[in-house]
Amino acid sequence: MIILETLFGSKAPDKYELLRNYYGHMSFRQGQEALIDNIMAGNDAVGIMPTGGGKSVCYQIPALMMDGITIVVSPLVSLMNDQVAALKTMGIRGAYINSSLTFPQLLKVYDRMKTGEYRIIYVAPERLASEGFLAALSYQKVSMVAVDEAHCISQWGNDFRPSYLRISEFIDFLPERPVVAAFTATATDEVRNDIIRLLKLKDPHVEITGYDRKNLYFDVIRPKNKLKELFSLLNERRDKSGIIYCSTRKSVEEIAAALEARGYASTCYHAGMEQEERQRNQDDFQYDRKRVMVATNAFGMGIDKSNVSYVIHYNMPKSIEAYYQEAGRAGRDGEEAECIMMFSKRDVQIAEYFIENPEENEELTEEQQEAVKQMNIKRLHAMLGYVGTRDCFRGKLLEYFGEKHPPFCGKCGNCGTDFKEQDITKEAQMLLSCVKRAHTLLGYYVGENLIVNTVFGSRLSRLKELGLDTITTYAVGKNYPLEYLREVCDYLISLGYLKVNEHKGIELTEKSGTVLFGKKKLNMKVRADTKRVIHVTRESTANTKNMFEVLRQARFNLSLKEHVPAYIILTDAVLNEIAIKEPQNMDELLQIPGIGKTKANKYGKAFLDAIKTAKENQKS
Ligand code: ADP
Ligand code: MG
Ligand code: ZN
């Protein structure tokens, strides 16, 4: 309270002032204002915004404007600790209550709660029912309960947390019902309805903002050798921070070891590691001590390191929801960033394995488990639709979330690629005919892999065993690359000229004949150029690049002194602006978006001094 009064005098601050002075942002982003206004009017609210969309501001600003205390329920310890640290750098007193506190620390927080020192308290859901917490809370009016990552309440989501189901009990327990607001990036109807129902929201204002993340570049590539491709991608991005997602713990460990052997400043994270090691590795990444994080999807929710400039998926994830959330961890600072997925057929098998062998979930009945499985199969198919599309990747993602989009975005692998229409009738006939002859020989339909290899003329021992090297279509396609034949075969399946049966064999369909007997010609779009360009240039001229480095060093020193991650002090985007504008004094510094009064007071001098020294060095 003290700080608020010194900043604004006795007049209650309005939301614009708060946004400018605390956060240093010049204007609200889409959806933020409507959510804040509704909460301030006493309405319950649901905010559905993509990762990086700016959900925190939507409950933090009301928290600062209301009397009493705001409780923020949040699923992850690291997330909470980071958010509270971020508030602190802005001059806002908050606290967190979770397992990372020692008992004496916990008592101290409770004491301060009683005297009304905090405006915002982050709490882990399983702590809501604890006696000490409830007792400390009884001294204050709770004006709002904000539920962050609210999709955790739904069993339909990927991150179901049973403890989230207790939130509404907690709210019922309070003497006066506070405003309840829920936030998530998950947009599906099932999840949204679960949130409203299970949190018992009263006629909430639902705000769904656009899903497009304009600064992200999307691509899917199919390298022959993933590891080799990974190294070449990383080489082009040496000075940048990025995440590499793998689908299994084993591949995380293998890739992390390979990177380390080659001298990359990398670290890794998966759920099988000791808690302590995980925390250490996560910190190394957050604090920029290590530039590359190799991880399973266990690393993620609640990671809001803002200067992640690429997310590479080493394997295809199991759904578009999961992909968009993980890829969305790139470019939170609004800077250009890349999302690249590496795809191979093996990824489909891995994804299918996970669907067939789900983690135990005792809270679901057998029937529900079956429903979840069916839904996961649907999701996988949608993911495959994305991977295989020759249309705009961004458009395909937005379409999945039910959003309209132009046919070309100009900023994805497909929009940046020249496709040429190619006549594939001959290749298609070879494949269809091979399916037919293999069936005649064996009496059953074999899988895609065997068909493609037969047409190509591989020396696989399995082909010999089955006698497939004796049929007339063996090696008729020896002049085409194997992967190309596979692509044509996939294409035939997608158009219904072939179908996959329950034994994974591929069969002819009624449509096959028209192509097989030459009545119909088939075209397919193929990538004309496969060379990729790097789309991200963060620092522009040599001069600003040097200045950026100087500022980065200054920020690093501050981060050591203050024990907060560098990006919480200032993001790369803001640092970049400073490097370009080279402010000479406090007033000029305050003009830069992203610098609030508190930050300027706290850190401004360090940056101004660094600029001055650098300029003097330039002259001499
Ligand atoms: P989310 O929780 O929705 O993933 P965050 O609340 O962590 O997103 O915000 C992501 C980033 O966007 C942060 O760096 C934050 O400072 C920035 N941001 C939020 N609101 C604005 C705004 N109105 N203008 C500029 N940047 C903003
Ligand atoms: Mg968030
Ligand atoms: Zn596009």
XYZ file of C-alpha atoms and ligand atoms in Angstrom:
649
model
C 0.000 0.000 0.000
C 2.820 2.321 0.944
C 4.356 2.067 -2.487
C 1.083 2.671 -4.274
C 0.590 5.905 -2.367
C 4.046 7.262 -3.101
C 3.559 6.573 -6.779
C 0.076 7.924 -7.161
C -0.603 10.190 -4.217
C -3.850 9.553 -2.380
C -5.915 9.252 -5.560
C -6.795 5.682 -6.492
C -4.764 4.753 -9.575
C -6.563 3.799 -12.753
C -5.743 0.804 -14.891
C -3.858 2.803 -17.521
C -1.617 4.389 -14.954
C -0.933 1.019 -13.409
C -0.079 -0.498 -16.769
C 2.308 2.324 -17.588
C 3.902 2.854 -14.238
C 4.275 -0.674 -13.006
C 4.596 -2.645 -16.188
C 5.871 0.041 -18.521
C 3.438 -1.046 -21.253
C 1.862 1.702 -23.310
C -1.463 0.076 -24.124
C -3.515 -2.981 -23.347
C -3.421 -5.980 -25.570
C -6.476 -7.594 -27.048
C -8.836 -8.831 -24.361
C -6.999 -7.466 -21.361
C -9.105 -4.395 -20.852
C -12.434 -6.174 -21.133
C -11.351 -8.734 -18.558
C -10.108 -6.099 -16.139
C -13.289 -4.033 -16.514
C -15.523 -7.028 -15.916
C -13.610 -8.121 -12.860
C -13.741 -4.583 -11.469
C -17.502 -4.536 -12.066
C -17.770 -7.629 -9.882
C -18.385 -10.151 -12.650
C -16.824 -13.565 -12.764
C -14.633 -13.970 -15.817
C -12.887 -16.505 -18.005
C -9.887 -15.364 -20.020
C -8.795 -17.620 -22.847
C -5.627 -16.292 -24.425
C -2.686 -17.985 -26.066
C 0.535 -18.570 -24.199
C 2.349 -15.271 -24.002
C -0.884 -13.361 -24.584
C -0.601 -11.497 -21.296
C -2.970 -13.176 -18.848
C -1.135 -12.156 -15.664
C -1.887 -8.476 -16.123
C -5.606 -9.294 -16.276
C -5.711 -10.347 -12.645
C -2.755 -8.421 -11.284
C -4.086 -4.998 -12.229
C -7.519 -5.609 -10.646
C -5.698 -6.948 -7.599
C -3.945 -3.597 -7.284
C -7.149 -1.635 -7.744
C -9.349 -3.567 -5.312
C -9.378 -3.433 -1.531
C -8.375 -6.577 0.253
C -6.409 -9.465 -1.000
C -6.287 -11.467 -4.234
C -5.590 -15.166 -4.117
C -3.997 -16.596 -7.237
C -4.179 -20.366 -7.558
C -1.330 -21.663 -9.641
C -0.187 -25.213 -10.312
C 3.564 -24.985 -10.238
C 6.046 -23.897 -7.652
C 8.490 -22.415 -10.143
C 5.747 -20.450 -11.849
C 4.641 -18.881 -8.601
C 8.102 -18.040 -7.411
C 8.876 -16.378 -10.719
C 5.701 -14.346 -10.773
C 6.249 -13.084 -7.265
C 9.835 -12.191 -8.138
C 8.559 -10.326 -11.190
C 6.049 -8.413 -9.045
C 8.828 -7.491 -6.668
C 10.946 -5.949 -9.421
C 7.935 -3.796 -10.242
C 7.559 -2.698 -6.651
C 4.491 -4.773 -5.806
C 4.470 -6.827 -2.626
C 3.239 -10.325 -3.075
C 3.949 -13.699 -1.569
C 3.697 -17.351 -2.447
C 2.655 -20.286 -0.379
C 3.956 -23.630 -1.544
C 6.273 -26.469 -0.701
C 9.400 -24.431 -1.364
C 8.934 -22.444 1.867
C 10.482 -23.622 5.118
C 8.189 -23.666 8.130
C 9.620 -20.458 9.666
C 9.277 -18.721 6.279
C 5.691 -19.899 6.082
C 4.890 -18.468 9.510
C 6.411 -15.170 8.495
C 4.219 -15.024 5.400
C 1.154 -15.779 7.531
C 2.093 -12.980 9.943
C 2.445 -10.492 7.133
C -0.814 -11.649 5.625
C -2.573 -10.823 8.879
C -1.275 -7.264 8.866
C -2.392 -6.774 5.290
C 1.036 -6.339 3.748
C 0.277 -8.251 0.573
C -2.052 -7.454 -2.268
C -1.490 -10.719 -4.083
C -0.851 -14.176 -2.762
C 0.023 -17.087 -5.021
C -0.950 -20.401 -3.573
C -0.653 -24.026 -4.635
C -4.107 -25.648 -4.830
C -3.301 -28.307 -2.257
C -2.543 -25.558 0.284
C -5.966 -23.957 0.044
C -7.417 -26.176 2.729
C -4.535 -25.850 5.172
C -5.534 -24.516 8.579
C -2.715 -22.031 8.937
C -3.549 -20.494 5.595
C -7.246 -20.219 6.323
C -6.553 -18.747 9.737
C -4.182 -16.114 8.334
C -6.722 -15.295 5.678
C -9.536 -14.708 8.148
C -8.077 -11.278 8.974
C -8.541 -9.990 5.445
C -11.247 -9.577 2.916
C -10.582 -11.783 -0.075
C -11.780 -9.729 -3.003
C -10.766 -12.005 -5.847
C -9.750 -15.570 -6.506
C -7.854 -15.894 -9.784
C -7.280 -19.394 -11.116
C -4.284 -19.517 -13.418
C -3.773 -22.416 -15.855
C -7.424 -23.196 -15.161
C -7.522 -26.063 -17.669
C -5.885 -28.146 -14.910
C -9.374 -28.573 -13.456
C -10.539 -30.530 -16.484
C -9.981 -34.206 -16.984
C -10.176 -33.565 -20.698
C -6.999 -31.549 -20.707
C -3.459 -32.794 -20.694
C -2.610 -31.414 -17.285
C -5.423 -32.589 -15.066
C -4.709 -31.899 -11.395
C -7.216 -33.364 -8.941
C -6.342 -30.711 -6.343
C -7.895 -28.106 -8.636
C -11.273 -29.675 -7.909
C -10.993 -28.344 -4.343
C -10.919 -24.703 -5.377
C -14.669 -24.244 -5.314
C -14.824 -25.694 -1.780
C -12.327 -23.075 -0.743
C -14.391 -20.328 -2.323
C -17.537 -21.599 -0.585
C -15.701 -21.487 2.701
C -14.987 -17.754 2.470
C -17.419 -15.566 4.435
C -18.062 -13.340 1.435
C -17.951 -14.687 -2.097
C -15.135 -12.992 -4.012
C -14.999 -12.387 -7.743
C -13.693 -15.526 -9.400
C -11.648 -15.316 -12.589
C -10.089 -18.183 -14.510
C -7.333 -18.094 -17.123
C -6.028 -20.622 -19.582
C -4.599 -21.018 -23.075
C -6.678 -24.118 -23.793
C -9.610 -23.239 -25.986
C -11.638 -26.388 -26.463
C -15.307 -26.284 -25.496
C -15.050 -29.283 -23.171
C -12.329 -27.630 -21.138
C -14.068 -24.273 -21.037
C -17.344 -25.837 -19.880
C -15.532 -27.821 -17.200
C -13.898 -24.662 -15.912
C -17.209 -22.848 -15.645
C -19.019 -25.789 -14.077
C -16.379 -27.005 -11.644
C -15.371 -23.568 -10.400
C -19.103 -22.749 -10.123
C -18.640 -19.494 -11.979
C -21.697 -17.227 -11.949
C -22.665 -16.136 -15.423
C -19.057 -15.294 -16.267
C -17.841 -12.906 -18.896
C -15.917 -15.120 -21.315
C -13.180 -13.423 -23.271
C -11.524 -15.413 -26.032
C -8.803 -13.577 -27.867
C -7.312 -14.433 -31.184
C -4.955 -17.344 -31.319
C -2.555 -15.968 -33.830
C 0.976 -15.344 -32.602
C 2.203 -13.078 -35.346
C 5.844 -13.114 -34.349
C 6.160 -16.886 -34.623
C 7.375 -18.633 -37.751
C 6.149 -22.213 -38.232
C 7.642 -25.047 -40.188
C 7.679 -28.836 -40.380
C 10.725 -30.553 -41.815
C 11.487 -34.185 -42.588
C 15.221 -34.610 -42.248
C 16.839 -37.902 -43.175
C 19.066 -37.625 -40.154
C 17.428 -35.710 -37.349
C 20.464 -35.352 -35.169
C 22.555 -33.977 -37.978
C 19.810 -31.544 -38.900
C 19.491 -30.508 -35.278
C 23.160 -29.620 -35.120
C 22.957 -27.541 -38.235
C 19.888 -25.703 -36.892
C 21.665 -25.049 -33.617
C 24.788 -23.852 -35.376
C 22.801 -21.198 -37.144
C 21.381 -20.106 -33.801
C 24.443 -20.223 -31.610
C 23.857 -17.053 -29.647
C 20.162 -17.664 -29.072
C 18.171 -19.312 -26.386
C 15.922 -22.211 -27.344
C 14.063 -25.326 -26.277
C 14.285 -28.753 -27.908
C 11.317 -30.971 -27.106
C 11.617 -34.752 -27.376
C 8.856 -37.266 -26.785
C 10.764 -39.653 -24.520
C 13.089 -39.342 -21.546
C 15.580 -41.566 -23.270
C 15.932 -39.296 -26.274
C 16.224 -36.271 -23.995
C 19.205 -37.896 -22.343
C 20.788 -38.986 -25.596
C 20.458 -35.616 -27.253
C 21.571 -33.722 -24.177
C 24.679 -35.912 -24.059
C 25.351 -35.371 -27.758
C 25.046 -31.616 -27.347
C 27.300 -31.592 -24.349
C 29.901 -33.649 -26.182
C 29.977 -30.967 -28.841
C 30.370 -28.159 -26.396
C 26.912 -26.595 -26.472
C 25.864 -24.731 -23.352
C 22.862 -26.958 -22.858
C 20.908 -28.570 -20.087
C 17.992 -30.972 -19.802
C 14.762 -31.712 -17.969
C 12.351 -34.600 -17.635
C 10.046 -35.998 -14.998
C 12.315 -38.950 -14.199
C 15.067 -36.728 -12.834
C 15.565 -35.882 -9.167
C 13.661 -32.787 -8.110
C 16.872 -31.030 -7.133
C 18.562 -31.627 -10.455
C 15.479 -30.552 -12.347
C 15.325 -27.310 -10.422
C 19.027 -26.654 -10.992
C 18.758 -27.271 -14.726
C 15.670 -25.168 -15.041
C 17.415 -22.314 -13.243
C 20.459 -22.644 -15.488
C 18.192 -22.117 -18.442
C 16.069 -19.353 -16.919
C 19.155 -17.406 -15.838
C 20.769 -17.795 -19.262
C 23.667 -19.780 -17.889
C 22.679 -22.447 -20.410
C 21.231 -21.408 -23.734
C 19.617 -24.645 -24.831
C 17.106 -26.735 -22.932
C 16.453 -30.324 -24.037
C 13.281 -31.597 -22.409
C 10.159 -33.701 -22.492
C 6.795 -32.012 -22.248
C 7.198 -32.146 -18.461
C 9.165 -28.953 -18.937
C 6.806 -26.265 -19.799
C 3.758 -25.089 -18.102
C 4.757 -22.110 -16.071
C 7.997 -21.530 -17.866
C 7.739 -17.981 -18.931
C 11.269 -17.233 -19.922
C 10.558 -14.489 -22.381
C 13.596 -14.565 -24.662
C 13.226 -18.078 -26.043
C 13.873 -17.502 -29.722
C 13.229 -20.979 -31.067
C 11.383 -24.136 -30.086
C 12.422 -27.224 -31.999
C 10.326 -30.351 -31.734
C 12.578 -33.321 -32.255
C 9.453 -35.478 -32.390
C 5.913 -34.772 -33.400
C 3.764 -34.083 -30.307
C 0.527 -35.961 -29.738
C -1.909 -33.142 -30.415
C -2.153 -29.685 -31.903
C -3.117 -28.327 -28.476
C 0.102 -29.669 -27.014
C 2.106 -28.457 -29.979
C 0.758 -24.934 -29.915
C 1.300 -24.645 -26.198
C 4.886 -25.900 -26.391
C 5.796 -23.990 -29.528
C 4.147 -20.938 -27.982
C 6.928 -20.734 -25.416
C 8.998 -19.117 -28.136
C 8.891 -15.367 -28.557
C 6.926 -14.346 -25.500
C 8.748 -11.045 -25.575
C 7.093 -10.308 -28.902
C 10.348 -10.661 -30.834
C 10.548 -12.769 -33.969
C 10.935 -16.438 -33.090
C 10.781 -19.833 -34.790
C 8.864 -23.046 -34.202
C 10.244 -25.951 -36.148
C 8.996 -29.498 -35.992
C 11.017 -32.450 -37.208
C 8.850 -35.245 -38.433
C 9.412 -38.892 -39.183
C 7.136 -41.904 -39.451
C 8.590 -43.249 -36.241
C 6.987 -40.311 -34.392
C 3.577 -41.627 -35.335
C 4.415 -44.984 -33.798
C 5.615 -43.328 -30.598
C 2.440 -41.242 -30.402
C 0.296 -44.319 -31.001
C 2.155 -46.183 -28.293
C 1.402 -43.431 -25.778
C -2.260 -43.496 -26.714
C -2.466 -47.273 -26.332
C -0.546 -47.227 -23.048
C -1.769 -44.181 -21.150
C -0.634 -43.239 -17.663
C -2.776 -44.745 -14.919
C -5.544 -42.440 -13.898
C -7.583 -43.923 -11.101
C -10.063 -41.103 -11.156
C -11.454 -42.182 -14.526
C -13.876 -45.044 -15.038
C -13.151 -47.599 -17.736
C -15.713 -45.951 -19.962
C -14.117 -42.551 -19.504
C -10.702 -44.005 -20.249
C -12.006 -45.357 -23.512
C -13.494 -41.962 -24.332
C -10.161 -40.300 -23.617
C -8.436 -42.801 -25.887
C -10.826 -42.138 -28.740
C -10.345 -38.429 -28.300
C -6.584 -38.831 -28.358
C -6.804 -40.744 -31.613
C -8.826 -37.881 -33.067
C -6.249 -35.416 -31.848
C -3.411 -37.402 -33.361
C -5.164 -37.403 -36.714
C -5.537 -33.642 -36.555
C -1.826 -33.381 -35.763
C -1.029 -35.527 -38.793
C -3.222 -33.269 -40.862
C -1.046 -30.347 -39.793
C 2.204 -32.137 -40.478
C 1.111 -33.224 -43.929
C -0.498 -30.011 -45.093
C 0.803 -28.147 -48.098
C -1.257 -25.103 -47.175
C -0.281 -22.378 -44.752
C 0.896 -23.910 -41.450
C -0.318 -20.962 -39.412
C -3.685 -21.153 -41.121
C -3.944 -24.840 -40.305
C -3.287 -24.172 -36.613
C -5.769 -21.305 -36.433
C -8.366 -23.354 -38.253
C -8.023 -26.032 -35.595
C -8.823 -23.471 -32.917
C -11.825 -22.350 -34.913
C -10.343 -19.082 -36.063
C -10.665 -17.485 -39.492
C -7.445 -16.708 -41.335
C -6.177 -15.602 -44.718
C -4.959 -18.366 -47.065
C -1.343 -17.177 -46.932
C 0.482 -15.808 -43.922
C 3.773 -15.315 -45.721
C 5.606 -16.408 -42.617
C 5.668 -20.167 -42.395
C 7.499 -22.992 -44.094
C 4.743 -23.584 -46.614
C 4.056 -19.952 -47.427
C 7.778 -19.454 -47.872
C 8.117 -22.455 -50.126
C 7.507 -22.625 -53.819
C 5.342 -25.591 -54.489
C 5.020 -26.889 -57.940
C 2.219 -29.084 -59.142
C 3.658 -32.315 -60.298
C 2.033 -35.117 -62.247
C 2.314 -38.210 -60.069
C 0.058 -40.520 -62.065
C 2.859 -42.888 -62.952
C 4.209 -43.218 -59.424
C 0.663 -43.675 -58.132
C 0.056 -46.477 -60.626
C 3.235 -48.248 -59.534
C 2.181 -48.151 -55.900
C -1.426 -49.189 -56.531
C -0.367 -51.984 -58.786
C 2.145 -53.190 -56.212
C -0.594 -53.300 -53.558
C -2.685 -55.432 -55.905
C 0.104 -57.842 -56.845
C 1.363 -58.265 -53.306
C -2.188 -59.169 -52.321
C -2.449 -61.702 -55.112
C 0.841 -63.257 -54.000
C 0.178 -63.366 -50.263
C -3.601 -63.383 -49.902
C -3.527 -60.426 -47.499
C -2.644 -56.744 -47.565
C 0.787 -55.670 -46.301
C 1.716 -52.327 -44.705
C 2.821 -49.136 -46.369
C 6.482 -49.615 -45.558
C 6.725 -52.925 -47.406
C 4.860 -51.575 -50.434
C 7.060 -48.519 -50.718
C 10.213 -50.592 -50.315
C 9.073 -53.096 -52.916
C 8.415 -50.396 -55.493
C 11.758 -48.830 -54.642
C 13.520 -52.202 -54.888
C 15.045 -52.344 -51.399
C 17.055 -55.318 -50.266
C 15.173 -55.693 -47.012
C 15.352 -59.299 -45.864
C 11.664 -59.201 -45.041
C 10.899 -58.587 -48.743
C 12.813 -61.699 -49.708
C 11.147 -63.797 -47.006
C 7.745 -62.860 -48.363
C 8.813 -63.208 -51.983
C 7.938 -59.606 -52.745
C 11.167 -59.279 -54.735
C 9.675 -61.671 -57.284
C 6.614 -59.664 -58.280
C 6.705 -57.539 -61.424
C 6.403 -54.231 -59.610
C 9.577 -54.900 -57.636
C 11.996 -52.006 -58.230
C 9.872 -50.324 -60.911
C 10.328 -47.079 -58.955
C 14.055 -47.412 -58.430
C 14.699 -43.999 -59.962
C 12.660 -42.174 -57.335
C 13.866 -41.394 -53.809
C 12.364 -43.741 -51.221
C 11.011 -40.863 -49.146
C 9.297 -39.401 -52.186
C 7.507 -42.685 -52.863
C 6.398 -42.719 -49.260
C 5.037 -39.197 -49.658
C 3.077 -40.206 -52.742
C 1.720 -43.225 -50.880
C 0.628 -41.009 -47.942
C -0.997 -38.708 -50.421
C -2.944 -41.572 -51.999
C -4.154 -42.593 -48.565
C -5.192 -39.035 -47.743
C -7.195 -38.815 -50.989
C -8.855 -42.181 -50.441
C -7.174 -44.081 -53.306
C -5.795 -46.392 -50.657
C -7.070 -47.111 -47.166
C -5.417 -48.420 -44.029
C -7.180 -51.450 -42.525
C -7.251 -52.442 -38.847
C -4.080 -54.508 -39.231
C -2.232 -51.502 -40.654
C -2.278 -53.130 -44.089
C -3.078 -50.857 -47.031
C -5.945 -51.848 -49.310
C -7.257 -50.713 -52.659
C -10.568 -48.824 -52.654
C -13.348 -48.315 -55.225
C -11.542 -45.184 -56.331
C -8.220 -46.944 -57.033
C -9.258 -48.269 -60.430
C -9.668 -44.857 -62.047
C -5.989 -44.087 -61.475
C -4.677 -47.601 -61.892
C -6.206 -47.960 -65.352
C -5.198 -44.509 -66.500
C -8.630 -42.863 -66.600
C -7.625 -40.212 -64.118
C -4.511 -38.110 -63.808
C -3.218 -37.153 -60.383
C -1.274 -34.070 -59.352
C 0.508 -33.405 -56.108
C 2.138 -30.232 -54.818
C 5.804 -30.816 -54.083
C 8.254 -28.465 -52.492
C 10.289 -26.866 -55.251
C 13.053 -25.634 -53.000
C 13.851 -27.296 -49.746
C 16.470 -24.894 -48.561
C 15.366 -23.108 -45.476
C 16.253 -19.562 -44.630
C 16.799 -18.268 -41.171
C 13.969 -15.958 -40.343
C 15.099 -14.445 -37.159
C 17.347 -11.498 -36.834
C 17.214 -10.166 -33.340
C 20.010 -7.682 -33.227
C 20.468 -5.546 -36.262
C 23.524 -3.417 -36.863
C 26.996 -4.023 -35.485
C 26.697 -0.951 -33.311
C 23.441 -1.892 -31.672
C 24.737 -5.413 -31.381
C 27.678 -4.229 -29.313
C 25.438 -2.034 -27.231
C 23.070 -4.940 -26.743
C 25.928 -7.028 -25.387
C 26.924 -4.237 -23.007
C 23.378 -3.966 -21.731
C 23.046 -7.689 -21.472
C 26.126 -7.791 -19.270
C 24.696 -5.035 -17.089
C 21.468 -6.974 -16.804
C 23.326 -10.143 -15.948
C 25.135 -8.353 -13.100
C 21.841 -7.016 -11.798
C 20.289 -10.443 -11.972
C 23.093 -11.874 -9.840
C 22.739 -9.064 -7.345
C 18.965 -9.294 -7.123
C 18.645 -13.068 -7.450
C 16.074 -12.906 -10.212
C 16.289 -14.215 -13.772
C 17.595 -11.680 -16.248
C 14.397 -11.487 -18.298
C 12.416 -10.522 -15.233
C 14.576 -7.443 -14.893
C 14.092 -6.520 -18.552
C 13.217 -8.614 -21.578
C 15.467 -8.866 -24.634
C 12.918 -6.830 -26.565
C 13.214 -3.935 -24.133
C 16.989 -4.285 -24.025
C 17.040 -4.114 -27.788
C 15.021 -0.901 -27.759
C 17.466 0.614 -25.297
C 20.366 -0.454 -27.501
C 18.784 1.315 -30.467
C 17.664 4.481 -28.671
C 20.685 4.807 -26.354
C 18.907 6.970 -23.760
C 21.117 9.517 -21.983
C 18.987 10.180 -18.911
C 16.069 8.937 -16.816
C 13.450 10.792 -18.837
C 14.619 9.297 -22.094
C 14.798 5.880 -20.499
C 11.201 6.177 -19.302
C 10.074 6.746 -22.889
C 11.019 3.196 -23.759
C 8.093 0.746 -23.735
C 8.549 -1.891 -21.068
C 10.178 0.418 -18.520
C 7.922 1.383 -15.660
C 8.737 3.914 -12.963
C 9.740 1.314 -10.438
C 12.052 -0.457 -12.819
C 13.587 2.818 -13.902
C 14.213 3.759 -10.288
C 15.641 0.410 -9.413
C 17.746 -0.450 -12.426
C 17.829 2.652 -14.590
C 21.093 4.004 -13.275
C 22.949 0.750 -13.926
C 21.878 0.769 -17.575
C 22.487 4.478 -18.105
C 25.964 4.111 -16.622
C 26.672 1.137 -18.868
C 25.637 3.136 -21.944
C 27.785 6.075 -20.920
C 30.863 3.921 -20.362
C 30.345 2.098 -23.639
C 30.090 5.376 -25.550
C 33.210 6.725 -23.940
C 35.054 3.565 -24.876
C 33.827 3.895 -28.451
C 35.292 7.387 -28.709
C 38.689 6.546 -27.251
P 0.530 -15.597 -20.377
O 0.381 -15.864 -18.901
O -0.753 -15.265 -21.037
O 1.257 -16.694 -21.083
P 2.149 -13.407 -19.482
O 1.171 -12.785 -18.565
O 3.247 -14.191 -18.860
O 1.423 -14.298 -20.565
O 2.742 -12.245 -20.426
C 3.608 -12.553 -21.498
C 4.455 -11.342 -21.852
O 3.675 -10.316 -22.421
C 5.178 -10.728 -20.662
O 6.520 -10.479 -21.023
C 4.409 -9.432 -20.406
O 5.215 -8.455 -19.828
C 3.964 -9.061 -21.805
N 2.758 -8.222 -21.805
C 1.607 -8.422 -21.140
N 0.716 -7.437 -21.379
C 1.306 -6.566 -22.231
C 0.900 -5.326 -22.863
N -0.309 -4.800 -22.659
N 1.795 -4.723 -23.677
C 3.019 -5.264 -23.880
N 3.459 -6.408 -23.326
C 2.620 -7.071 -22.505
Mg 0.668 -17.229 -17.465
Zn 1.719 -19.485 -43.859
